[in-house]
Amino acid sequence: MKLLEKIFSAKNTYIYKDFTILGRRIRCINTKKFKQYFKSIPLMVHAKSRYGKALKVFYTLIATGGGGGFYTASNCDFDSEQFSAEYRKLTAGLDKDSIATVDSAMTIYKAYMDFAKFKNPTIQDWINTGHSLKLPSDTTIKHLCKDFCDRIEKINDNLYRYKDYLLPVNHFESSVFYHRHSIDKLKTLGKIRNKNIIDVGGFVGDSAIIFSKYTDKNVYTFEASPENFELVKKTLELNKTSNVIPVNMALGDKAEDVLYVTGCTSGKTTTAVKYENSETINATTLDSYVQNHNIDVGLIKVDIEGYEQKFLQGAENTIKTQKPALLISIYHSFDDYMHIKPLIESWNLNYTFRIIKPEENPLLETLLVAEVLEK
């Protein structure tokens, strides 16, 4: 038997089969399942040539080293005392599932940063790097495709459906419609019913129509991009949503500020620097908006492509005085991943923290979940 194994062996996965014959490996790709796998990547569901774009996004993530600050591909030292100290701050007080999520993310960031050292990376460099990444299980992909991807319907060029939800563009993300930003995992969910929800990074209004069913008050959805804001209004009209208040402004660290939006679709980023083709937008702070409109806040969700720390600086008073539940995206940069939790912790508000991500995403859509629990 051992002799036969040396001559011939086979490994079967959901996407491909590996045959080893006399020490030579032959990989056979199951094209249908390969496409189905990339179909499960939520950012790609809406895109033309989605599989090529999926690979391109993965390449981009790797090539950028996963983040900024002193954690860059050129000078990050995961064996340094500085990193060890920051890791201890990040994981302090987390449950074991959250710590496991963090450790998995650290492996991915290391792989990204190693890959970024290649001047002219090849496909083989990508494959070698990818071996260290923990990919979603075949079962997870099958369930996601069956319960989510395969249930997205095109009505016409300007109307798409998933279950009872309608969008004017085909951009249904699993983190929003399938996982609902993990809102059902909140331990203080009952408290939110009689309070308002703040949705920062409204995109096309997708999160807003989900959140609208969790409150008897209002959802304030902030979308900085004028182009996306028009889609927000269409989404609210299509779904006949009456308790969502759309606001075409950015939320940052300064009131009455002028910022810029650059990028495209869900990846539009707020910045203080004006680039070519960037959109000029008005900005304020959440503290100022909440005070001016006398809003009682029960939940804040933030996903603004790496501008989260600036937002938090302008939301500090609201968070300190009202202590709402928080769903904050921390995956856009390594700096965010490492420092957003310690920042909120430094305010001494007795928040309990968890770090959660969808099973199908190795790193994308990672959330810092923060709640003040009753003792």
Tab-separated table of C-alpha atoms in Angstrom:
chain	number	residue	atom	x	y	z
A	1	MET	CA	0.000	0.000	0.000
A	2	LYS	CA	2.804	2.396	0.899
A	3	LEU	CA	4.486	1.583	-2.391
A	4	LEU	CA	1.273	2.353	-4.285
A	5	GLU	CA	0.944	5.661	-2.414
A	6	LYS	CA	4.433	6.608	-3.542
A	7	ILE	CA	3.511	5.845	-7.122
A	8	PHE	CA	0.019	7.341	-7.105
A	9	SER	CA	-2.023	9.468	-4.703
A	10	ALA	CA	-5.019	11.800	-5.025
A	11	LYS	CA	-6.370	14.700	-3.019
A	12	ASN	CA	-9.934	15.849	-3.566
A	13	THR	CA	-11.257	19.326	-2.623
A	14	TYR	CA	-14.407	21.215	-3.500
A	15	ILE	CA	-12.649	23.175	-6.259
A	16	TYR	CA	-9.970	20.853	-7.609
A	17	LYS	CA	-8.433	17.371	-7.537
A	18	ASP	CA	-4.702	16.789	-7.152
A	19	PHE	CA	-3.176	13.604	-8.600
A	20	THR	CA	0.427	12.710	-7.814
A	21	ILE	CA	1.946	10.177	-10.219
A	22	LEU	CA	5.576	9.162	-9.704
A	23	GLY	CA	6.200	12.342	-7.711
A	24	ARG	CA	4.650	14.618	-10.327
A	25	ARG	CA	1.526	16.573	-9.354
A	26	ILE	CA	-1.345	17.191	-11.772
A	27	ARG	CA	-4.167	19.532	-10.738
A	28	CYS	CA	-7.610	19.262	-12.350
A	29	ILE	CA	-9.857	22.281	-11.776
A	30	ASN	CA	-13.606	21.817	-11.472
A	31	THR	CA	-14.528	24.942	-13.457
A	32	LYS	CA	-18.138	25.078	-12.298
A	33	LYS	CA	-17.255	24.817	-8.631
A	34	PHE	CA	-14.294	27.182	-9.063
A	35	LYS	CA	-16.694	29.805	-10.407
A	36	GLN	CA	-19.151	29.029	-7.635
A	37	TYR	CA	-16.383	29.568	-5.073
A	38	PHE	CA	-15.585	33.045	-6.361
A	39	LYS	CA	-19.286	33.762	-6.697
A	40	SER	CA	-19.422	33.394	-2.922
A	41	ILE	CA	-17.058	36.331	-2.447
A	42	PRO	CA	-19.622	39.066	-1.692
A	43	LEU	CA	-17.729	41.951	-3.255
A	44	MET	CA	-17.761	40.092	-6.565
A	45	VAL	CA	-21.408	39.072	-6.733
A	46	HIS	CA	-22.417	42.158	-8.713
A	47	ALA	CA	-19.398	42.456	-10.978
A	48	LYS	CA	-18.980	41.604	-14.626
A	49	SER	CA	-16.071	39.184	-15.116
A	50	ARG	CA	-16.425	38.585	-11.393
A	51	TYR	CA	-13.838	35.828	-11.124
A	52	GLY	CA	-11.024	37.820	-12.707
A	53	LYS	CA	-11.954	40.794	-10.541
A	54	ALA	CA	-11.975	38.585	-7.466
A	55	LEU	CA	-8.408	37.556	-8.139
A	56	LYS	CA	-7.479	41.166	-8.824
A	57	VAL	CA	-8.886	42.264	-5.467
A	58	PHE	CA	-6.974	39.504	-3.702
A	59	TYR	CA	-3.774	40.550	-5.487
A	60	THR	CA	-4.366	44.170	-4.481
A	61	LEU	CA	-4.882	43.235	-0.846
A	62	ILE	CA	-1.679	41.270	-0.804
A	63	ALA	CA	0.375	43.817	-2.712
A	64	THR	CA	-0.572	46.654	-0.351
A	65	GLY	CA	0.720	44.789	2.674
A	66	GLY	CA	-2.637	45.003	4.419
A	67	GLY	CA	-2.245	48.347	6.115
A	68	GLY	CA	-0.368	51.430	7.146
A	69	GLY	CA	1.189	52.991	10.231
A	70	PHE	CA	4.527	51.459	11.193
A	71	TYR	CA	3.073	48.111	10.094
A	72	THR	CA	4.227	48.201	6.496
A	73	ALA	CA	5.689	45.397	4.447
A	74	SER	CA	9.136	46.937	4.686
A	75	ASN	CA	9.452	47.431	8.428
A	76	CYS	CA	6.868	45.359	10.302
A	77	ASP	CA	8.487	42.882	12.679
A	78	PHE	CA	6.022	40.386	14.095
A	79	ASP	CA	8.730	39.103	16.428
A	80	SER	CA	9.343	42.535	17.994
A	81	GLU	CA	8.389	43.488	21.533
A	82	GLN	CA	6.400	46.401	20.119
A	83	PHE	CA	4.150	44.060	18.162
A	84	SER	CA	3.871	41.684	21.149
A	85	ALA	CA	2.750	44.532	23.390
A	86	GLU	CA	0.136	45.700	20.878
A	87	TYR	CA	-1.081	42.144	20.343
A	88	ARG	CA	-1.596	41.773	24.101
A	89	LYS	CA	-3.623	45.006	24.185
A	90	LEU	CA	-5.748	43.855	21.267
A	91	THR	CA	-6.542	40.413	22.699
A	92	ALA	CA	-6.963	41.465	26.344
A	93	GLY	CA	-10.459	40.555	27.532
A	94	LEU	CA	-11.497	38.847	24.297
A	95	ASP	CA	-13.174	35.435	24.291
A	96	LYS	CA	-11.347	32.482	22.754
A	97	ASP	CA	-13.284	32.646	19.467
A	98	SER	CA	-12.286	36.284	19.029
A	99	ILE	CA	-8.654	35.490	19.796
A	100	ALA	CA	-8.738	32.683	17.226
A	101	THR	CA	-10.094	35.185	14.683
A	102	VAL	CA	-7.279	37.598	15.532
A	103	ASP	CA	-4.621	34.898	15.223
A	104	SER	CA	-5.989	33.894	11.828
A	105	ALA	CA	-5.873	37.532	10.724
A	106	MET	CA	-2.269	37.876	11.875
A	107	THR	CA	-1.345	34.890	9.689
A	108	ILE	CA	-3.027	36.570	6.730
A	109	TYR	CA	-1.348	39.915	7.351
A	110	LYS	CA	2.017	38.198	7.579
A	111	ALA	CA	1.339	36.474	4.268
A	112	TYR	CA	0.303	39.773	2.682
A	113	MET	CA	3.439	41.475	3.874
A	114	ASP	CA	5.672	38.632	2.742
A	115	PHE	CA	4.035	38.714	-0.674
A	116	ALA	CA	4.492	42.495	-0.915
A	117	LYS	CA	8.257	42.001	-0.763
A	118	PHE	CA	8.214	40.467	-4.248
A	119	LYS	CA	9.090	43.126	-6.815
A	120	ASN	CA	7.512	41.232	-9.710
A	121	PRO	CA	5.278	38.558	-8.153
A	122	THR	CA	4.325	35.555	-10.235
A	123	ILE	CA	1.317	33.258	-10.070
A	124	GLN	CA	3.509	30.710	-8.297
A	125	ASP	CA	4.440	33.322	-5.659
A	126	TRP	CA	0.718	33.860	-5.090
A	127	ILE	CA	0.092	30.106	-4.796
A	128	ASN	CA	2.970	29.680	-2.350
A	129	THR	CA	1.683	32.573	-0.236
A	130	GLY	CA	-1.866	31.258	-0.389
A	131	HIS	CA	-0.862	27.967	1.232
A	132	SER	CA	-0.577	29.776	4.584
A	133	LEU	CA	-4.085	31.226	4.393
A	134	LYS	CA	-7.041	29.492	6.003
A	135	LEU	CA	-9.723	29.381	3.320
A	136	PRO	CA	-13.414	28.753	4.018
A	137	SER	CA	-14.578	25.159	4.129
A	138	ASP	CA	-16.378	23.483	1.251
A	139	THR	CA	-19.504	23.246	3.426
A	140	THR	CA	-19.470	26.995	4.102
A	141	ILE	CA	-19.200	27.773	0.392
A	142	LYS	CA	-21.981	25.343	-0.537
A	143	HIS	CA	-24.357	26.772	2.063
A	144	LEU	CA	-23.594	30.361	1.076
A	145	CYS	CA	-24.184	29.643	-2.596
A	146	LYS	CA	-27.424	27.782	-1.894
A	147	ASP	CA	-28.872	30.191	0.693
A	148	PHE	CA	-27.540	33.474	-0.657
A	149	CYS	CA	-25.839	33.739	-4.049
A	150	ASP	CA	-28.249	31.492	-5.916
A	151	ARG	CA	-31.249	33.393	-4.534
A	152	ILE	CA	-30.293	36.738	-6.053
A	153	GLU	CA	-32.625	37.489	-8.960
A	154	LYS	CA	-32.404	39.995	-11.767
A	155	ILE	CA	-35.802	41.581	-12.452
A	156	ASN	CA	-34.454	44.046	-15.023
A	157	ASP	CA	-31.351	46.195	-15.531
A	158	ASN	CA	-32.381	48.528	-12.705
A	159	LEU	CA	-33.964	46.110	-10.273
A	160	TYR	CA	-32.603	43.125	-8.370
A	161	ARG	CA	-34.080	41.026	-5.587
A	162	TYR	CA	-32.863	38.929	-2.683
A	163	LYS	CA	-35.751	37.498	-0.659
A	164	ASP	CA	-37.971	40.509	0.161
A	165	TYR	CA	-35.238	43.075	-0.450
A	166	LEU	CA	-34.861	45.113	-3.637
A	167	LEU	CA	-31.829	47.054	-4.911
A	168	PRO	CA	-31.412	49.283	-7.985
A	169	VAL	CA	-28.000	47.692	-8.618
A	170	ASN	CA	-26.794	44.114	-8.314
A	171	HIS	CA	-24.685	44.555	-5.216
A	172	PHE	CA	-25.931	42.172	-2.555
A	173	GLU	CA	-23.157	41.535	-0.037
A	174	SER	CA	-23.350	38.464	2.171
A	175	SER	CA	-22.105	40.448	5.178
A	176	VAL	CA	-25.180	42.695	4.873
A	177	PHE	CA	-28.054	40.501	3.676
A	178	TYR	CA	-26.947	37.062	4.864
A	179	HIS	CA	-25.124	37.905	8.108
A	180	ARG	CA	-26.891	41.235	8.797
A	181	HIS	CA	-23.667	42.794	10.076
A	182	SER	CA	-23.861	40.259	12.934
A	183	ILE	CA	-26.555	42.378	14.603
A	184	ASP	CA	-28.400	39.251	15.729
A	185	LYS	CA	-25.339	38.297	17.779
A	186	LEU	CA	-25.642	41.400	19.957
A	187	LYS	CA	-26.402	40.576	23.582
A	188	THR	CA	-28.054	43.979	24.094
A	189	LEU	CA	-30.244	43.834	20.983
A	190	GLY	CA	-33.432	44.393	22.986
A	191	LYS	CA	-32.245	47.831	24.089
A	192	ILE	CA	-31.938	49.036	20.500
A	193	ARG	CA	-35.643	48.656	19.661
A	194	ASN	CA	-36.599	51.974	21.298
A	195	LYS	CA	-33.536	53.902	20.146
A	196	ASN	CA	-32.130	55.226	16.876
A	197	ILE	CA	-29.526	53.487	14.752
A	198	ILE	CA	-26.618	55.320	13.135
A	199	ASP	CA	-25.443	53.727	9.863
A	200	VAL	CA	-22.134	55.270	8.768
A	201	GLY	CA	-21.170	54.312	5.235
A	202	GLY	CA	-24.639	53.855	3.763
A	203	PHE	CA	-23.384	52.899	0.270
A	204	VAL	CA	-26.629	52.109	-1.638
A	205	GLY	CA	-28.888	51.909	1.410
A	206	ASP	CA	-28.446	48.158	1.821
A	207	SER	CA	-27.545	48.231	5.523
A	208	ALA	CA	-30.243	50.803	6.228
A	209	ILE	CA	-33.103	48.622	4.970
A	210	ILE	CA	-31.779	45.728	7.073
A	211	PHE	CA	-31.439	47.857	10.220
A	212	SER	CA	-34.854	49.480	9.735
A	213	LYS	CA	-36.529	46.309	10.999
A	214	TYR	CA	-34.589	46.374	14.281
A	215	THR	CA	-35.853	49.699	15.597
A	216	ASP	CA	-39.175	51.444	16.189
A	217	LYS	CA	-37.345	54.752	15.890
A	218	ASN	CA	-35.193	55.882	12.939
A	219	VAL	CA	-32.113	54.756	11.071
A	220	TYR	CA	-29.844	57.651	10.100
A	221	THR	CA	-27.774	56.473	7.151
A	222	PHE	CA	-24.787	58.653	6.184
A	223	GLU	CA	-23.402	58.323	2.660
A	224	ALA	CA	-20.742	60.772	1.538
A	225	SER	CA	-20.744	60.112	-2.218
A	226	PRO	CA	-23.433	62.032	-4.170
A	227	GLU	CA	-23.506	59.216	-6.746
A	228	ASN	CA	-24.124	56.532	-4.130
A	229	PHE	CA	-26.574	58.778	-2.291
A	230	GLU	CA	-28.891	58.770	-5.300
A	231	LEU	CA	-28.892	54.968	-5.105
A	232	VAL	CA	-29.685	55.165	-1.377
A	233	LYS	CA	-32.833	57.156	-2.157
A	234	LYS	CA	-33.848	54.678	-4.877
A	235	THR	CA	-33.333	51.738	-2.507
A	236	LEU	CA	-35.501	53.317	0.187
A	237	GLU	CA	-38.224	54.013	-2.374
A	238	LEU	CA	-38.119	50.478	-3.786
A	239	ASN	CA	-38.431	48.918	-0.335
A	240	LYS	CA	-41.016	51.447	0.892
A	241	THR	CA	-38.862	52.082	3.943
A	242	SER	CA	-40.344	54.892	6.034
A	243	ASN	CA	-38.064	55.040	9.089
A	244	VAL	CA	-34.714	55.661	7.358
A	245	ILE	CA	-33.361	59.210	7.177
A	246	PRO	CA	-30.677	59.478	4.461
A	247	VAL	CA	-27.950	62.084	4.984
A	248	ASN	CA	-25.568	63.052	2.178
A	249	MET	CA	-22.591	63.896	4.382
A	250	ALA	CA	-19.358	62.374	5.612
A	251	LEU	CA	-18.691	61.906	9.303
A	252	GLY	CA	-15.165	62.612	10.450
A	253	ASP	CA	-13.201	64.260	13.228
A	254	LYS	CA	-14.132	67.895	12.474
A	255	ALA	CA	-17.483	69.654	12.187
A	256	GLU	CA	-18.240	71.743	9.071
A	257	ASP	CA	-15.267	70.290	7.232
A	258	VAL	CA	-14.775	69.721	3.522
A	259	LEU	CA	-13.518	66.300	2.478
A	260	TYR	CA	-13.171	64.301	-0.724
A	261	VAL	CA	-14.385	60.889	-1.884
A	262	THR	CA	-12.282	58.792	-4.225
A	263	GLY	CA	-12.645	55.253	-5.562
A	264	CYS	CA	-15.666	53.416	-6.900
A	265	THR	CA	-18.803	51.553	-5.773
A	266	SER	CA	-18.506	50.148	-2.218
A	267	GLY	CA	-14.792	50.962	-2.082
A	268	LYS	CA	-15.209	54.742	-2.105
A	269	THR	CA	-12.877	56.241	0.472
A	270	THR	CA	-13.108	59.519	2.376
A	271	THR	CA	-9.896	61.534	2.422
A	272	ALA	CA	-8.634	65.022	3.275
A	273	VAL	CA	-6.530	64.998	0.080
A	274	LYS	CA	-8.050	65.913	-3.271
A	275	TYR	CA	-7.163	63.477	-6.052
A	276	GLU	CA	-8.030	63.541	-9.725
A	277	ASN	CA	-11.714	62.677	-10.279
A	278	SER	CA	-12.446	62.835	-6.542
A	279	GLU	CA	-15.805	64.184	-5.329
A	280	THR	CA	-15.985	67.189	-2.982
A	281	ILE	CA	-18.282	66.536	-0.011
A	282	ASN	CA	-19.470	68.218	3.161
A	283	ALA	CA	-18.499	66.660	6.463
A	284	THR	CA	-19.340	66.985	10.112
A	285	THR	CA	-18.903	64.952	13.291
A	286	LEU	CA	-21.394	62.526	14.733
A	287	ASP	CA	-21.227	64.455	18.030
A	288	SER	CA	-22.328	67.636	16.286
A	289	TYR	CA	-25.102	65.945	14.297
A	290	VAL	CA	-26.477	64.055	17.310
A	291	GLN	CA	-26.473	67.180	19.455
A	292	ASN	CA	-28.134	69.337	16.780
A	293	HIS	CA	-30.868	66.777	16.130
A	294	ASN	CA	-31.277	65.504	19.712
A	295	ILE	CA	-30.820	61.828	18.773
A	296	ASP	CA	-30.972	58.985	21.291
A	297	VAL	CA	-28.502	56.441	19.865
A	298	GLY	CA	-28.752	52.704	20.497
A	299	LEU	CA	-26.411	51.340	17.805
A	300	ILE	CA	-23.621	52.676	15.607
A	301	LYS	CA	-22.419	50.713	12.574
A	302	VAL	CA	-19.333	52.050	10.772
A	303	ASP	CA	-17.845	50.859	7.484
A	304	ILE	CA	-16.073	53.741	5.753
A	305	GLU	CA	-13.050	52.157	4.092
A	306	GLY	CA	-10.337	53.016	6.610
A	307	TYR	CA	-11.680	56.360	7.883
A	308	GLU	CA	-13.041	54.719	11.039
A	309	GLN	CA	-10.499	56.195	13.455
A	310	LYS	CA	-11.227	59.730	12.249
A	311	PHE	CA	-14.928	59.020	12.700
A	312	LEU	CA	-14.397	57.803	16.261
A	313	GLN	CA	-12.562	61.004	17.169
A	314	GLY	CA	-15.671	62.920	16.130
A	315	ALA	CA	-18.045	60.514	17.878
A	316	GLU	CA	-16.260	60.291	21.223
A	317	ASN	CA	-18.774	62.356	23.201
A	318	THR	CA	-21.782	60.461	21.819
A	319	ILE	CA	-20.169	57.129	22.649
A	320	LYS	CA	-19.115	58.266	26.126
A	321	THR	CA	-22.492	59.717	27.094
A	322	GLN	CA	-24.858	57.229	25.428
A	323	LYS	CA	-22.762	54.044	25.310
A	324	PRO	CA	-24.456	52.555	22.237
A	325	ALA	CA	-23.636	49.123	20.850
A	326	LEU	CA	-20.889	49.386	18.206
A	327	LEU	CA	-20.302	47.438	14.988
A	328	ILE	CA	-17.033	48.798	13.586
A	329	SER	CA	-15.172	47.528	10.516
A	330	ILE	CA	-11.509	47.043	11.415
A	331	TYR	CA	-10.186	45.124	8.399
A	332	HIS	CA	-9.407	48.008	6.035
A	333	SER	CA	-5.920	48.478	7.462
A	334	PHE	CA	-3.645	46.738	9.901
A	335	ASP	CA	-3.498	49.957	11.881
A	336	ASP	CA	-7.282	49.861	12.357
A	337	TYR	CA	-7.193	46.181	13.292
A	338	MET	CA	-4.601	46.784	15.988
A	339	HIS	CA	-5.667	50.142	17.396
A	340	ILE	CA	-9.433	50.736	17.258
A	341	LYS	CA	-10.241	48.445	20.201
A	342	PRO	CA	-7.490	49.893	22.437
A	343	LEU	CA	-8.679	53.418	21.534
A	344	ILE	CA	-12.245	52.759	22.714
A	345	GLU	CA	-10.914	50.832	25.710
A	346	SER	CA	-8.868	53.861	26.769
A	347	TRP	CA	-12.133	55.762	27.340
A	348	ASN	CA	-12.928	53.435	30.297
A	349	LEU	CA	-16.608	52.913	29.428
A	350	ASN	CA	-16.859	49.248	30.516
A	351	TYR	CA	-17.406	47.960	26.993
A	352	THR	CA	-17.138	44.231	26.360
A	353	PHE	CA	-15.491	43.425	23.033
A	354	ARG	CA	-15.668	40.639	20.478
A	355	ILE	CA	-14.107	40.320	17.032
A	356	ILE	CA	-16.341	38.608	14.467
A	357	LYS	CA	-16.102	37.872	10.762
A	358	PRO	CA	-18.200	35.893	8.271
A	359	GLU	CA	-16.993	32.311	7.793
A	360	GLU	CA	-16.594	32.738	4.040
A	361	ASN	CA	-14.138	35.630	4.348
A	362	PRO	CA	-10.572	35.017	5.556
A	363	LEU	CA	-10.247	38.693	6.556
A	364	LEU	CA	-12.792	40.940	4.811
A	365	GLU	CA	-15.808	42.252	6.739
A	366	THR	CA	-14.177	41.738	10.148
A	367	LEU	CA	-16.122	43.599	12.832
A	368	LEU	CA	-15.243	44.876	16.267
A	369	VAL	CA	-18.420	44.325	18.297
A	370	ALA	CA	-18.631	46.413	21.465
A	371	GLU	CA	-21.405	46.445	24.064
A	372	VAL	CA	-21.877	47.643	27.622
A	373	LEU	CA	-23.398	44.629	29.369
A	374	GLU	CA	-25.523	44.777	32.488
A	375	LYS	CA	-23.823	43.300	35.526
